mmCIF file of C-alpha atoms and ligand atoms in Angstrom:
data_model
loop_
_atom_site.group_PDB
_atom_site.id
_atom_site.type_symbol
_atom_site.label_atom_id
_atom_site.label_comp_id
_atom_site.label_asym_id
_atom_site.label_seq_id
_atom_site.Cartn_x
_atom_site.Cartn_y
_atom_site.Cartn_z
ATOM 1 C CA UNK A 1 0.093 -0.289 0.039
ATOM 2 C CA UNK A 2 1.595 3.102 -0.974
ATOM 3 C CA UNK A 3 0.123 6.310 0.804
ATOM 4 C CA UNK A 4 -0.925 9.513 -1.465
ATOM 5 C CA UNK A 5 0.992 12.691 -0.052
ATOM 6 C CA UNK A 6 -1.272 15.481 -1.231
ATOM 7 C CA UNK A 7 0.584 17.949 1.030
ATOM 8 C CA UNK A 8 4.077 17.112 -0.594
ATOM 9 C CA UNK A 9 1.973 17.405 -4.165
ATOM 10 C CA UNK A 10 0.639 20.245 -3.591
ATOM 11 C CA UNK A 11 3.744 21.575 -2.479
ATOM 12 C CA UNK A 12 5.066 20.842 -5.523
ATOM 13 C CA UNK A 13 2.968 22.344 -7.597
ATOM 14 C CA UNK A 14 2.909 25.665 -6.008
ATOM 15 C CA UNK A 15 6.015 25.897 -6.327
ATOM 16 C CA UNK A 16 5.521 25.401 -9.910
ATOM 17 C CA UNK A 17 3.133 28.328 -10.168
ATOM 18 C CA UNK A 18 5.218 30.016 -8.024
ATOM 19 C CA UNK A 19 8.640 29.715 -10.726
ATOM 20 C CA UNK A 20 5.677 31.185 -13.457
ATOM 21 C CA UNK A 21 4.022 34.055 -11.292
ATOM 22 C CA UNK A 22 7.834 35.899 -10.839
ATOM 23 C CA UNK A 23 8.073 34.715 -14.504
ATOM 24 C CA UNK A 24 5.144 37.017 -15.005
ATOM 25 C CA UNK A 25 5.902 39.861 -13.077
ATOM 26 C CA UNK A 26 9.609 39.830 -14.660
ATOM 27 C CA UNK A 27 8.124 40.041 -17.620
ATOM 28 C CA UNK A 28 6.589 43.572 -16.789
ATOM 29 C CA UNK A 29 3.116 41.688 -16.516
ATOM 30 C CA UNK A 30 0.687 41.904 -13.441
ATOM 31 C CA UNK A 31 0.346 39.383 -10.180
ATOM 32 C CA UNK A 32 -3.068 36.895 -10.677
ATOM 33 C CA UNK A 33 -5.576 38.666 -7.793
ATOM 34 C CA UNK A 34 -8.246 35.930 -6.590
ATOM 35 C CA UNK A 35 -11.504 37.288 -4.780
ATOM 36 C CA UNK A 36 -13.124 35.489 -1.853
ATOM 37 C CA UNK A 37 -16.953 36.602 -1.063
ATOM 38 C CA UNK A 38 -18.379 34.924 2.430
ATOM 39 C CA UNK A 39 -21.443 35.150 3.888
ATOM 40 C CA UNK A 40 -21.345 34.916 7.748
ATOM 41 C CA UNK A 41 -19.169 32.963 9.691
ATOM 42 C CA UNK A 42 -19.627 29.435 9.608
ATOM 43 C CA UNK A 43 -16.147 28.140 10.988
ATOM 44 C CA UNK A 44 -15.724 25.904 7.763
ATOM 45 C CA UNK A 45 -15.973 28.212 5.311
ATOM 46 C CA UNK A 46 -13.661 30.343 7.299
ATOM 47 C CA UNK A 47 -10.773 28.009 7.822
ATOM 48 C CA UNK A 48 -10.999 27.133 3.825
ATOM 49 C CA UNK A 49 -11.191 30.958 2.854
ATOM 50 C CA UNK A 50 -8.473 31.621 4.941
ATOM 51 C CA UNK A 51 -6.355 28.788 3.379
ATOM 52 C CA UNK A 52 -7.179 29.962 -0.066
ATOM 53 C CA UNK A 53 -5.938 33.304 0.835
ATOM 54 C CA UNK A 54 -2.918 31.892 2.754
ATOM 55 C CA UNK A 55 -2.288 29.882 -0.285
ATOM 56 C CA UNK A 56 -2.594 32.963 -2.477
ATOM 57 C CA UNK A 57 0.122 34.828 -0.753
ATOM 58 C CA UNK A 58 2.762 31.796 -1.043
ATOM 59 C CA UNK A 59 2.488 31.776 -4.893
ATOM 60 C CA UNK A 60 3.028 35.240 -5.008
ATOM 61 C CA UNK A 61 -0.421 36.413 -6.077
ATOM 62 C CA UNK A 62 -3.313 39.212 -4.764
ATOM 63 C CA UNK A 63 -6.060 38.614 -2.944
ATOM 64 C CA UNK A 64 -9.302 39.933 -1.834
ATOM 65 C CA UNK A 65 -11.612 39.112 1.151
ATOM 66 C CA UNK A 66 -14.796 40.612 1.287
ATOM 67 C CA UNK A 67 -17.185 39.290 3.815
ATOM 68 C CA UNK A 68 -20.812 40.222 4.490
ATOM 69 C CA UNK A 69 -23.068 39.352 7.296
ATOM 70 C CA UNK A 70 -25.923 36.710 7.236
ATOM 71 C CA UNK A 71 -28.530 39.379 6.906
ATOM 72 C CA UNK A 72 -27.536 40.674 3.186
ATOM 73 C CA UNK A 73 -30.058 40.713 0.662
ATOM 74 C CA UNK A 74 -29.884 38.159 -2.337
ATOM 75 C CA UNK A 75 -30.135 41.460 -4.318
ATOM 76 C CA UNK A 76 -27.212 43.207 -2.298
ATOM 77 C CA UNK A 77 -25.354 40.046 -2.406
ATOM 78 C CA UNK A 78 -25.555 39.783 -6.693
ATOM 79 C CA UNK A 79 -24.594 43.420 -6.959
ATOM 80 C CA UNK A 80 -21.364 42.879 -4.576
ATOM 81 C CA UNK A 81 -20.566 39.986 -7.665
ATOM 82 C CA UNK A 82 -21.605 42.247 -10.156
ATOM 83 C CA UNK A 83 -18.992 45.098 -8.816
ATOM 84 C CA UNK A 84 -16.260 42.170 -8.750
ATOM 85 C CA UNK A 85 -17.556 41.125 -12.262
ATOM 86 C CA UNK A 86 -16.789 44.813 -13.062
ATOM 87 C CA UNK A 87 -13.311 45.026 -11.643
ATOM 88 C CA UNK A 88 -10.511 44.693 -14.084
ATOM 89 C CA UNK A 89 -7.969 44.269 -11.757
ATOM 90 C CA UNK A 90 -9.326 41.073 -10.334
ATOM 91 C CA UNK A 91 -8.797 38.163 -12.500
ATOM 92 C CA UNK A 92 -10.592 35.520 -10.203
ATOM 93 C CA UNK A 93 -13.983 34.939 -8.112
ATOM 94 C CA UNK A 94 -14.915 32.459 -5.768
ATOM 95 C CA UNK A 95 -18.388 33.160 -3.477
ATOM 96 C CA UNK A 96 -17.785 30.321 -0.374
ATOM 97 C CA UNK A 97 -20.240 27.712 -0.009
ATOM 98 C CA UNK A 98 -22.864 27.272 1.462
ATOM 99 C CA UNK A 99 -24.801 30.397 1.199
ATOM 100 C CA UNK A 100 -27.737 31.311 3.838
ATOM 101 C CA UNK A 101 -31.001 29.201 3.021
ATOM 102 C CA UNK A 102 -32.179 32.971 1.574
ATOM 103 C CA UNK A 103 -30.002 33.690 -1.068
ATOM 104 C CA UNK A 104 -29.788 31.112 -4.318
ATOM 105 C CA UNK A 105 -26.799 29.350 -4.730
ATOM 106 C CA UNK A 106 -27.509 29.078 -8.583
ATOM 107 C CA UNK A 107 -28.123 32.765 -8.559
ATOM 108 C CA UNK A 108 -24.975 33.855 -7.230
ATOM 109 C CA UNK A 109 -23.300 30.965 -9.566
ATOM 110 C CA UNK A 110 -24.796 32.523 -12.676
ATOM 111 C CA UNK A 111 -24.115 36.004 -11.505
ATOM 112 C CA UNK A 112 -19.983 35.105 -11.179
ATOM 113 C CA UNK A 113 -18.843 36.017 -15.487
ATOM 114 C CA UNK A 114 -17.561 32.751 -16.256
ATOM 115 C CA UNK A 115 -14.507 34.458 -17.067
ATOM 116 C CA UNK A 116 -14.070 34.997 -13.343
ATOM 117 C CA UNK A 117 -15.562 31.274 -12.081
ATOM 118 C CA UNK A 118 -12.549 30.079 -11.078
ATOM 119 C CA UNK A 119 -14.241 27.915 -9.491
ATOM 120 C CA UNK A 120 -15.788 26.282 -12.212
ATOM 121 C CA UNK A 121 -19.088 25.652 -10.914
ATOM 122 C CA UNK A 122 -20.691 28.457 -13.514
ATOM 123 C CA UNK A 123 -23.258 26.510 -15.767
ATOM 124 C CA UNK A 124 -20.840 27.580 -19.340
ATOM 125 C CA UNK A 125 -18.014 26.518 -17.527
ATOM 126 C CA UNK A 126 -19.579 22.808 -16.722
ATOM 127 C CA UNK A 127 -20.826 22.682 -20.004
ATOM 128 C CA UNK A 128 -17.084 23.432 -21.365
ATOM 129 C CA UNK A 129 -15.956 20.652 -18.946
ATOM 130 C CA UNK A 130 -18.779 17.882 -20.151
ATOM 131 C CA UNK A 131 -18.038 19.280 -23.904
ATOM 132 C CA UNK A 132 -14.086 18.247 -23.586
ATOM 133 C CA UNK A 133 -13.160 21.776 -24.366
ATOM 134 C CA UNK A 134 -11.139 23.807 -21.863
ATOM 135 C CA UNK A 135 -11.888 25.433 -19.541
ATOM 136 C CA UNK A 136 -11.929 26.166 -15.324
ATOM 137 C CA UNK A 137 -12.325 22.293 -13.971
ATOM 138 C CA UNK A 138 -14.125 22.569 -10.258
ATOM 139 C CA UNK A 139 -10.944 22.640 -8.184
ATOM 140 C CA UNK A 140 -11.340 19.017 -5.915
ATOM 141 C CA UNK A 141 -12.101 16.596 -8.812
ATOM 142 C CA UNK A 142 -9.096 18.159 -10.836
ATOM 143 C CA UNK A 143 -6.927 18.038 -7.734
ATOM 144 C CA UNK A 144 -7.533 14.502 -7.493
ATOM 145 C CA UNK A 145 -7.089 14.261 -11.268
ATOM 146 C CA UNK A 146 -3.463 15.548 -10.785
ATOM 147 C CA UNK A 147 -2.766 13.249 -7.769
ATOM 148 C CA UNK A 148 -3.361 9.919 -10.170
ATOM 149 C CA UNK A 149 -1.580 11.707 -12.894
ATOM 150 C CA UNK A 150 1.267 12.428 -10.699
ATOM 151 C CA UNK A 151 1.401 9.291 -9.155
ATOM 152 C CA UNK A 152 1.017 7.650 -12.257
ATOM 153 C CA UNK A 153 -1.854 5.530 -11.727
ATOM 154 C CA UNK A 154 -3.581 4.049 -14.920
ATOM 155 C CA UNK A 155 -7.078 5.228 -15.277
ATOM 156 C CA UNK A 156 -7.144 4.185 -18.935
ATOM 157 C CA UNK A 157 -10.542 1.383 -19.230
ATOM 158 C CA UNK A 158 -10.546 0.977 -15.246
ATOM 159 C CA UNK A 159 -13.727 0.382 -13.366
ATOM 160 C CA UNK A 160 -14.290 3.445 -11.363
ATOM 161 C CA UNK A 161 -16.550 4.076 -8.546
ATOM 162 C CA UNK A 162 -17.956 7.617 -7.417
ATOM 163 C CA UNK A 163 -20.098 7.521 -4.610
ATOM 164 C CA UNK A 164 -21.956 11.116 -3.638
ATOM 165 C CA UNK A 165 -23.589 13.057 -6.489
ATOM 166 C CA UNK A 166 -22.580 16.814 -5.548
ATOM 167 C CA UNK A 167 -22.496 19.329 -8.015
ATOM 168 C CA UNK A 168 -19.735 20.124 -6.141
ATOM 169 C CA UNK A 169 -17.071 17.024 -6.200
ATOM 170 C CA UNK A 170 -19.278 13.641 -7.175
ATOM 171 C CA UNK A 171 -20.948 14.731 -10.297
ATOM 172 C CA UNK A 172 -18.255 16.560 -12.146
ATOM 173 C CA UNK A 173 -15.760 14.045 -11.057
ATOM 174 C CA UNK A 174 -17.777 11.102 -12.651
ATOM 175 C CA UNK A 175 -17.669 13.751 -15.963
ATOM 176 C CA UNK A 176 -13.797 13.998 -15.654
ATOM 177 C CA UNK A 177 -12.945 10.247 -15.165
ATOM 178 C CA UNK A 178 -15.644 9.078 -17.945
ATOM 179 C CA UNK A 179 -13.584 11.518 -20.667
ATOM 180 C CA UNK A 180 -11.886 10.495 -23.381
ATOM 181 C CA UNK A 181 -8.869 12.235 -22.408
ATOM 182 C CA UNK A 182 -5.504 11.840 -20.184
ATOM 183 C CA UNK A 183 -7.059 10.792 -17.007
ATOM 184 C CA UNK A 184 -9.876 9.461 -17.981
ATOM 185 C CA UNK A 185 -11.193 6.715 -20.003
ATOM 186 C CA UNK A 186 -12.716 4.979 -16.922
ATOM 187 C CA UNK A 187 -15.927 3.274 -16.484
ATOM 188 C CA UNK A 188 -18.229 5.280 -14.172
ATOM 189 C CA UNK A 189 -20.395 4.055 -12.134
ATOM 190 C CA UNK A 190 -21.839 6.970 -9.936
ATOM 191 C CA UNK A 191 -23.558 5.969 -6.596
ATOM 192 C CA UNK A 192 -25.546 7.941 -4.301
ATOM 193 C CA UNK A 193 -28.761 7.419 -1.280
ATOM 194 C CA UNK A 194 -31.206 5.856 -3.831
ATOM 195 C CA UNK A 195 -28.453 3.421 -4.952
ATOM 196 C CA UNK A 196 -28.637 -0.025 -4.460
ATOM 197 C CA UNK A 197 -26.212 -2.528 -3.090
ATOM 198 C CA UNK A 198 -23.228 -0.074 -2.859
ATOM 199 C CA UNK A 199 -21.003 -2.666 -1.279
ATOM 200 C CA UNK A 200 -21.778 -5.138 -4.434
ATOM 201 C CA UNK A 201 -20.606 -2.227 -6.742
ATOM 202 C CA UNK A 202 -17.725 -0.835 -4.717
ATOM 203 C CA UNK A 203 -16.013 -4.407 -4.722
ATOM 204 C CA UNK A 204 -15.791 -4.691 -8.432
ATOM 205 C CA UNK A 205 -14.403 -1.318 -8.442
ATOM 206 C CA UNK A 206 -10.342 -0.406 -9.341
ATOM 207 C CA UNK A 207 -10.497 2.951 -8.486
ATOM 208 C CA UNK A 208 -13.409 4.133 -5.557
ATOM 209 C CA UNK A 209 -13.677 8.278 -4.727
ATOM 210 C CA UNK A 210 -15.621 8.811 -1.945
ATOM 211 C CA UNK A 211 -17.494 11.969 -1.730
ATOM 212 C CA UNK A 212 -20.771 11.371 0.527
ATOM 213 C CA UNK A 213 -19.856 13.354 3.488
ATOM 214 C CA UNK A 214 -20.157 10.683 5.974
ATOM 215 C CA UNK A 215 -17.620 9.170 8.221
ATOM 216 C CA UNK A 216 -15.957 6.235 7.620
ATOM 217 C CA UNK A 217 -18.598 4.984 5.467
ATOM 218 C CA UNK A 218 -16.639 3.113 3.151
ATOM 219 C CA UNK A 219 -15.272 -0.461 5.258
ATOM 220 C CA UNK A 220 -12.586 -3.093 4.445
ATOM 221 C CA UNK A 221 -15.798 -5.307 3.091
ATOM 222 C CA UNK A 222 -16.727 -2.777 0.039
ATOM 223 C CA UNK A 223 -13.850 -2.512 -1.568
ATOM 224 C CA UNK A 224 -11.230 -5.518 -3.398
ATOM 225 C CA UNK A 225 -7.559 -6.076 -2.597
ATOM 226 C CA UNK A 226 -5.198 -3.697 -5.403
ATOM 227 C CA UNK A 227 -8.083 -0.978 -5.268
ATOM 228 C CA UNK A 228 -7.200 2.714 -5.175
ATOM 229 C CA UNK A 229 -9.491 4.987 -2.710
ATOM 230 C CA UNK A 230 -9.439 8.382 -2.887
ATOM 231 C CA UNK A 231 -11.423 9.723 -0.108
ATOM 232 C CA UNK A 232 -12.404 13.628 -0.244
ATOM 233 C CA UNK A 233 -14.537 13.557 3.227
ATOM 234 C CA UNK A 234 -13.403 15.363 5.917
ATOM 235 C CA UNK A 235 -15.340 15.275 9.966
ATOM 236 C CA UNK A 236 -13.634 16.575 13.169
ATOM 237 C CA UNK A 237 -14.241 14.086 15.650
ATOM 238 C CA UNK A 238 -13.653 13.962 19.544
ATOM 239 C CA UNK A 239 -10.583 11.837 20.281
ATOM 240 C CA UNK A 240 -9.226 10.902 23.445
ATOM 241 C CA UNK A 241 -6.303 10.429 22.200
ATOM 242 C CA UNK A 242 -5.318 13.692 20.494
ATOM 243 C CA UNK A 243 -3.788 16.532 22.752
ATOM 244 C CA UNK A 244 -6.092 19.011 21.699
ATOM 245 C CA UNK A 245 -9.317 16.304 21.911
ATOM 246 C CA UNK A 246 -10.930 16.508 18.233
ATOM 247 C CA UNK A 247 -9.160 14.200 15.602
ATOM 248 C CA UNK A 248 -9.910 14.514 11.570
ATOM 249 C CA UNK A 249 -11.548 12.061 10.164
ATOM 250 C CA UNK A 250 -12.558 11.210 6.077
ATOM 251 C CA UNK A 251 -15.945 9.518 4.816
ATOM 252 C CA UNK A 252 -13.162 6.032 4.213
ATOM 253 C CA UNK A 253 -12.508 3.632 7.471
ATOM 254 C CA UNK A 254 -9.059 4.080 7.013
ATOM 255 C CA UNK A 255 -7.614 1.633 9.526
ATOM 256 C CA UNK A 256 -9.874 -1.013 7.543
ATOM 257 C CA UNK A 257 -9.463 0.350 3.786
ATOM 258 C CA UNK A 258 -5.857 0.921 3.876
ATOM 259 C CA UNK A 259 -4.113 -2.883 4.095
ATOM 260 C CA UNK A 260 -6.000 -3.549 1.114
ATOM 261 C CA UNK A 261 -5.288 -0.980 -0.939
ATOM 262 C CA UNK A 262 -2.356 -0.063 -3.895
ATOM 263 C CA UNK A 263 -2.731 3.509 -3.322
ATOM 264 C CA UNK A 264 -5.086 5.598 -0.338
ATOM 265 C CA UNK A 265 -5.172 9.207 0.288
ATOM 266 C CA UNK A 266 -4.725 9.436 3.909
ATOM 267 C CA UNK A 267 -7.549 12.027 5.884
ATOM 268 C CA UNK A 268 -5.748 15.309 6.626
ATOM 269 C CA UNK A 269 -2.997 15.472 3.931
ATOM 270 C CA UNK A 270 -4.431 13.873 0.669
ATOM 271 C CA UNK A 271 -7.227 15.703 -1.151
ATOM 272 C CA UNK A 272 -7.525 18.611 0.930
ATOM 273 C CA UNK A 273 -4.235 20.108 0.169
ATOM 274 C CA UNK A 274 -4.672 19.917 -3.704
ATOM 275 C CA UNK A 275 -8.254 21.763 -3.740
ATOM 276 C CA UNK A 276 -6.621 24.841 -3.109
ATOM 277 C CA UNK A 277 -3.994 24.420 -5.439
ATOM 278 C CA UNK A 278 -6.576 23.708 -8.371
ATOM 279 C CA UNK A 279 -7.709 26.759 -7.702
ATOM 280 C CA UNK A 280 -4.540 28.732 -7.587
ATOM 281 C CA UNK A 281 -4.254 26.996 -11.103
ATOM 282 C CA UNK A 282 -7.769 28.209 -11.969
ATOM 283 C CA UNK A 283 -6.917 32.230 -11.223
ATOM 284 C CA UNK A 284 -2.937 31.694 -12.713
ATOM 285 C CA UNK A 285 -5.219 30.720 -15.627
ATOM 286 C CA UNK A 286 -7.694 33.468 -15.905
ATOM 287 C CA UNK A 287 -5.460 35.842 -15.677
ATOM 288 C CA UNK A 288 -3.454 35.128 -18.679
ATOM 289 C CA UNK A 289 -7.117 35.100 -20.326
ATOM 290 C CA UNK A 290 -6.028 31.573 -22.322
ATOM 291 C CA UNK A 291 -9.911 30.386 -22.297
ATOM 292 C CA UNK A 292 -11.656 33.342 -22.135
ATOM 293 C CA UNK A 293 -9.344 36.153 -24.254
HETATM 294 N N1 LIG E 1 -17.696 25.254 -0.469
HETATM 295 C C1 LIG E 1 -17.091 23.465 -0.081
HETATM 296 N N2 LIG E 1 -16.415 23.217 -1.228
HETATM 297 C C2 LIG E 1 -16.066 24.465 -1.839
HETATM 298 C C3 LIG E 1 -15.335 24.684 -2.907
HETATM 299 O O1 LIG E 1 -14.613 24.341 -3.943
HETATM 300 N N3 LIG E 1 -15.722 26.216 -3.741
HETATM 301 C C4 LIG E 1 -16.200 27.138 -2.625
HETATM 302 N N4 LIG E 1 -16.732 28.240 -3.324
HETATM 303 N N5 LIG E 1 -17.414 26.773 -1.487
HETATM 304 C C5 LIG E 1 -17.248 25.414 -1.773
#
């Protein structure tokens, strides 16, 4: 069993991005600039946005944060997005999800100009992804593909099972793995809450990508020997074995599953760091106007 080290790979990719930014600046260009909008005070969202801002600075990007109380109306938020759309100094914009219930996520996503949608959530960019056209790929699925590539894990012709059909991870992941492209070409099965006999399906899988948001859902008996397992879940649970009294676990029961795998991502230090790196890659692409000129 080999651990897939997302921390190490993300550090490598960040170095590559930082070198490219240096080159751009040496040639008289401007720093890529990512803006993040955060609404309310959700603890996980605060942590994710802080990590994204920190990563921007590590690679030499500019970043801006726009914070609003969760009493902001939908119309006010859409107007704030429009301001960023019009600001030529900003290359990429993300609106951290989830949003308060009175705000429509799809309206928010559709208000972001596709050329600034570095999360790759706008229907225009989702459509381009499905059509195998150049676009901003959603960060977590793109980060997983990057891990598979850098670990030279063969995907062509393999059975890939994706657990979870969210717009952010499961659905785009199933598209990327089945596309006719390098590190796609899998036969993909997408399982969700209505799927019957999930263990029977996962036992046939060469690659299992778990993005259900259910702690330790995937157990040892659900995995065949030699499988590649990618864990997208992250949950904080109480523990009397750590100093802090908390520990992070994923959607995979690591102790049971890891001994059966050829490759597996740990939690933390697997997929998480790669999500941020993909966002940086998309922001760099946006600043170079590679997709929308
Ligand atoms: N919430 C959880 N994941 C994400 C993400 O990738 N982008 C945004 N904007 N919000 C999220």
